[in-house]
Every structure is written in structure tokens, then in C-alpha cells.
mmCIF file of C-alpha atoms in Angstrom:
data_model
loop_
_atom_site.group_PDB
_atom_site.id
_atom_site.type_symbol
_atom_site.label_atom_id
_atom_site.label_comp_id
_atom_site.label_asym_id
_atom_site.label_seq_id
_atom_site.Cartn_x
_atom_site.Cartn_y
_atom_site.Cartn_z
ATOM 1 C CA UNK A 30 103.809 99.129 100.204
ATOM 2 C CA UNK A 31 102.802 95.448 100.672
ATOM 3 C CA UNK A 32 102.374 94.688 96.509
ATOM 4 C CA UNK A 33 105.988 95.861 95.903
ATOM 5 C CA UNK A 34 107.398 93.518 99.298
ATOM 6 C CA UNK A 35 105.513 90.656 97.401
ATOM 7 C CA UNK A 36 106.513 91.425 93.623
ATOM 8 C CA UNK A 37 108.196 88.630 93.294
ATOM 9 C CA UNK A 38 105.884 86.193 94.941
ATOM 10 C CA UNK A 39 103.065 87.581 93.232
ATOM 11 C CA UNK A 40 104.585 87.095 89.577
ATOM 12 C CA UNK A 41 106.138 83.892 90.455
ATOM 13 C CA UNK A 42 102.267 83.048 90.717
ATOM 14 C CA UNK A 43 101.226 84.344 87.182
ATOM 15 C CA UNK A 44 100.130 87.943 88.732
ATOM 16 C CA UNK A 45 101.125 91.227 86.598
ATOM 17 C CA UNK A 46 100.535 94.169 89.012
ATOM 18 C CA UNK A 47 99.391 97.201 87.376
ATOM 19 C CA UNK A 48 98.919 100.846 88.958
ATOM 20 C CA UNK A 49 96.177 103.178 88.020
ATOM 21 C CA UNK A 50 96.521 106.965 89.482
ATOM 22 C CA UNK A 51 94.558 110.018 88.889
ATOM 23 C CA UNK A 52 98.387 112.186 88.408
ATOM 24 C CA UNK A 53 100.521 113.153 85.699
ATOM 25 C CA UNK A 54 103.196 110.947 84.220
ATOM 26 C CA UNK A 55 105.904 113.449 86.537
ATOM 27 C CA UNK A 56 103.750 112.446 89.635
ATOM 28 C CA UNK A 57 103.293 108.918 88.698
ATOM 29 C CA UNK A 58 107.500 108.733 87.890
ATOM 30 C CA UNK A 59 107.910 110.870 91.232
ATOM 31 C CA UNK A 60 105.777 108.597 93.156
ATOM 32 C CA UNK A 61 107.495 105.678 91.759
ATOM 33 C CA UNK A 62 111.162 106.696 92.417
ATOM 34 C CA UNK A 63 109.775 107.891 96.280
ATOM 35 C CA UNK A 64 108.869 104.200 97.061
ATOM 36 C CA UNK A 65 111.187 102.141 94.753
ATOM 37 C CA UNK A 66 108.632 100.786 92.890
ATOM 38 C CA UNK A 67 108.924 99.258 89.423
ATOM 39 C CA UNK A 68 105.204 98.626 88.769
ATOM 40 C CA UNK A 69 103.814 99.898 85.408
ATOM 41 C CA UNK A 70 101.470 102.804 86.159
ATOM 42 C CA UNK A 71 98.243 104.450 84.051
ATOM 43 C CA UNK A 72 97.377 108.194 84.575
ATOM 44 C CA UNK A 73 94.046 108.506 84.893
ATOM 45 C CA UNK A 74 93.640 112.237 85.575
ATOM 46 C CA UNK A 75 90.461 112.075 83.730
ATOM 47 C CA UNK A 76 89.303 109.151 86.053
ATOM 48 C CA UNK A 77 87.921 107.114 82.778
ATOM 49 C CA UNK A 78 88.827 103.635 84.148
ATOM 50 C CA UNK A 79 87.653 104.708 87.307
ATOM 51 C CA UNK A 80 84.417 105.297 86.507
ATOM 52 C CA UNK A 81 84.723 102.150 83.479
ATOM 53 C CA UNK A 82 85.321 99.806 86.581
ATOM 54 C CA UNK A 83 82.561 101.300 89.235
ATOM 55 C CA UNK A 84 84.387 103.033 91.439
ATOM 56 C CA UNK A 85 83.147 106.225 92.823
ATOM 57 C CA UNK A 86 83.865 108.571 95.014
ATOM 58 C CA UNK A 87 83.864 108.318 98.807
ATOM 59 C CA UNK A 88 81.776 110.253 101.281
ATOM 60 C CA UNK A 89 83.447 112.122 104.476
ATOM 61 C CA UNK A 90 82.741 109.238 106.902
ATOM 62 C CA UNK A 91 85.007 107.047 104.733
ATOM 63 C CA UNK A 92 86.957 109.345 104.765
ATOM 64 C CA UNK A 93 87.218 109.586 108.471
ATOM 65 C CA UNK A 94 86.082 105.673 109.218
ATOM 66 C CA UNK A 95 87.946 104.006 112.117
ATOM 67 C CA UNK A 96 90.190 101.408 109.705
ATOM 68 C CA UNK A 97 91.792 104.397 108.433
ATOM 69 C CA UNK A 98 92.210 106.512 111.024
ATOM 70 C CA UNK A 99 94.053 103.339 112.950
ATOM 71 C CA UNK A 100 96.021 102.553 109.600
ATOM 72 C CA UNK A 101 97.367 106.299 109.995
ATOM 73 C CA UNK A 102 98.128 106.125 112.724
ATOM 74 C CA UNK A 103 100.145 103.274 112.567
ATOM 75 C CA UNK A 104 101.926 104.409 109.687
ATOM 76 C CA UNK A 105 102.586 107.605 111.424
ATOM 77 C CA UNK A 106 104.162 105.470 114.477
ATOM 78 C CA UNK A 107 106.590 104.169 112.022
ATOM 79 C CA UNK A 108 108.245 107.343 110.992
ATOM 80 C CA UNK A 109 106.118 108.131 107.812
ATOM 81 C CA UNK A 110 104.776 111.162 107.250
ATOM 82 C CA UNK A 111 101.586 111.755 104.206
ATOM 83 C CA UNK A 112 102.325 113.932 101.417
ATOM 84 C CA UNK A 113 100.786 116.505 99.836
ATOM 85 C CA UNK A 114 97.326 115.338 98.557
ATOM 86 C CA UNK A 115 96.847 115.234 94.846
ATOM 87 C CA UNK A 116 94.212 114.771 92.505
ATOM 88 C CA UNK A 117 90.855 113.953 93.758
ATOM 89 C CA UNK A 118 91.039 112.753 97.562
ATOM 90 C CA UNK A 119 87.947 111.225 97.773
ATOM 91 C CA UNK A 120 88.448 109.417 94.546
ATOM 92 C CA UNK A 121 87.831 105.233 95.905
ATOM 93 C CA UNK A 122 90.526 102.763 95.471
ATOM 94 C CA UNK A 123 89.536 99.030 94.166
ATOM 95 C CA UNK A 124 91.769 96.156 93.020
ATOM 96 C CA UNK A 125 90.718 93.858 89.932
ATOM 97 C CA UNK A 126 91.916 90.743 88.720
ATOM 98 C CA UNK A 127 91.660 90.853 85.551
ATOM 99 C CA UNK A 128 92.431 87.832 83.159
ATOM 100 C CA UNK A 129 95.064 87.878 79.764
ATOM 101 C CA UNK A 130 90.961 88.006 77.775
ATOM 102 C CA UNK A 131 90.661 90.751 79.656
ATOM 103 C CA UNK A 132 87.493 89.630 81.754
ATOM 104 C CA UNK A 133 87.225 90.674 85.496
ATOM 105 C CA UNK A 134 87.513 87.741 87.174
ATOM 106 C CA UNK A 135 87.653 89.158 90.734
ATOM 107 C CA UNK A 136 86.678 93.094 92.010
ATOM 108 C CA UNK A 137 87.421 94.571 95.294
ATOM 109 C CA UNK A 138 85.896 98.265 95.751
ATOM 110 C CA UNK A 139 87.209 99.599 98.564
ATOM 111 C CA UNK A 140 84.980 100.843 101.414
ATOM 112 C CA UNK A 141 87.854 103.831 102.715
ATOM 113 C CA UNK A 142 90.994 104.424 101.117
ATOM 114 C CA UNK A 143 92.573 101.704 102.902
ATOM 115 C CA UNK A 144 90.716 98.913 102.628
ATOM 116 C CA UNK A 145 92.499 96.619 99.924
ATOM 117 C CA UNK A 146 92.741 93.084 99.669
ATOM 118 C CA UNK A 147 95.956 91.353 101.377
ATOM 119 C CA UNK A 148 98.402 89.397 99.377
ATOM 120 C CA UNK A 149 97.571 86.031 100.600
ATOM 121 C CA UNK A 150 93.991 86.669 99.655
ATOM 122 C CA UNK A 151 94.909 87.531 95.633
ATOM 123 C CA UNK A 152 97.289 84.879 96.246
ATOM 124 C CA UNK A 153 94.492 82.145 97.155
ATOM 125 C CA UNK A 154 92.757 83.750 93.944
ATOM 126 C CA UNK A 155 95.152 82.490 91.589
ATOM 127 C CA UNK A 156 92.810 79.316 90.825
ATOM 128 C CA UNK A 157 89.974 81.085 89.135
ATOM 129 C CA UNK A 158 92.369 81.891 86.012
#
């Protein structure tokens, strides 16, 4: 996971990271201990701050767009195998900056599941706080 190989670089910047998933608190822990992460993360089973923030569902050709099929793909060429789906599949990702008043100062909605912002470009973000 590309946030948790930059943790450190991103809070030495002033980021917090924060995680927001549609599972339980077990699948949220399970998921954490499965990747090593140490990122706070909100269940959202209910998918309020999904829909507070925009971000809707996806349609089968995101689902199925090129970008992700390739990212798969690639993933899959490096030994990792998907889990189990849970909780709503076609629920879309975004990322938010969000600022310590707690106004959105930056909002990515993503256009497939994979489509997130890379470090370096939060990174370059870091001036709008």
C-alpha cells in the first residue's frame, strides 16, 4: 500500500492519514493486521461519509475500465492474490484533504477503484494549508 510505504514522509509534512471503510471494526482490525498498517480507520458500513463527501457508486465499466484491469494484473504478477469482497463493491473510493477547521481543501473522486492520487501529488499539496 503506497500511503503506509510513505507514513513517515507524509507526517513529517503535516499529513494525518485517515481510513474510511464500509466493514466492521473486526474487518477494519483484520484488514489492518493483514497489511501492517497503523492508520486510524472509520467504519462506515452505513456509507454516511460516503455519501456526506459525494462519492457514489460506480457503474460496471468502472468496474471493468482498462487502469484497473492493468493494476490487477500487475498486482497479481507480484504474488498477491484479492480477497474475498466485502461490503459494497461498487462503492467509489476518493481521497480528501481536509484541513485541522475541518474544510476540504482538496477532493479526489475516483473514476475506478484504483484511481487515487500518488504521494508526490498530496505531497506538492501541502502549500494550500
Amino acid at each position: 500500500m503506497q500511503l503506509h510505504r510513505s507514513k513517515a514522509q507524509l507526517e513529517d509534512n503535516g499529513f494525518q492519514v485517515v481510513l474510511v471503510g464500509l466493514g466492521t471494526p473486526d474487518q477494519a482490525e483484520a484488514f489492518k493486521k493483514q497489511f501492517s498498517l497503523s492508520f486510524p480507520i472509520i467504519c462506515d458500513p452505513e456509507k454516511k461519509l460516503y455519501q456526506t463527501y459525494g462519492l457514489g457508486r460506480g457503474s460496471v465499466a468502472s468496474m471493468a475500465s482498462p487502469s484497473l484491469l492493468l493494476k490487477g494484473l500487475k498486482t497479481l504478477s507480484r504474488g498477491h492474490t484479492p480477497g474475498v469482497p466485502q461490503g459494497d463493491v461498487m462503492q467509489m473510493p476518493g481521497v480528501f484533504l481536509i484541513d485541522t477547521s475541518g474544510n476540504i481543501r482538496y477532493a479526489h473522486y475516483s473514476k475506478d477503484p484504483s484511481d487515487n492520487p500518488s504521494v508526490e501529488t498530496l505531497l506538492a499539496l501541502k502549500d494550500i494549508f
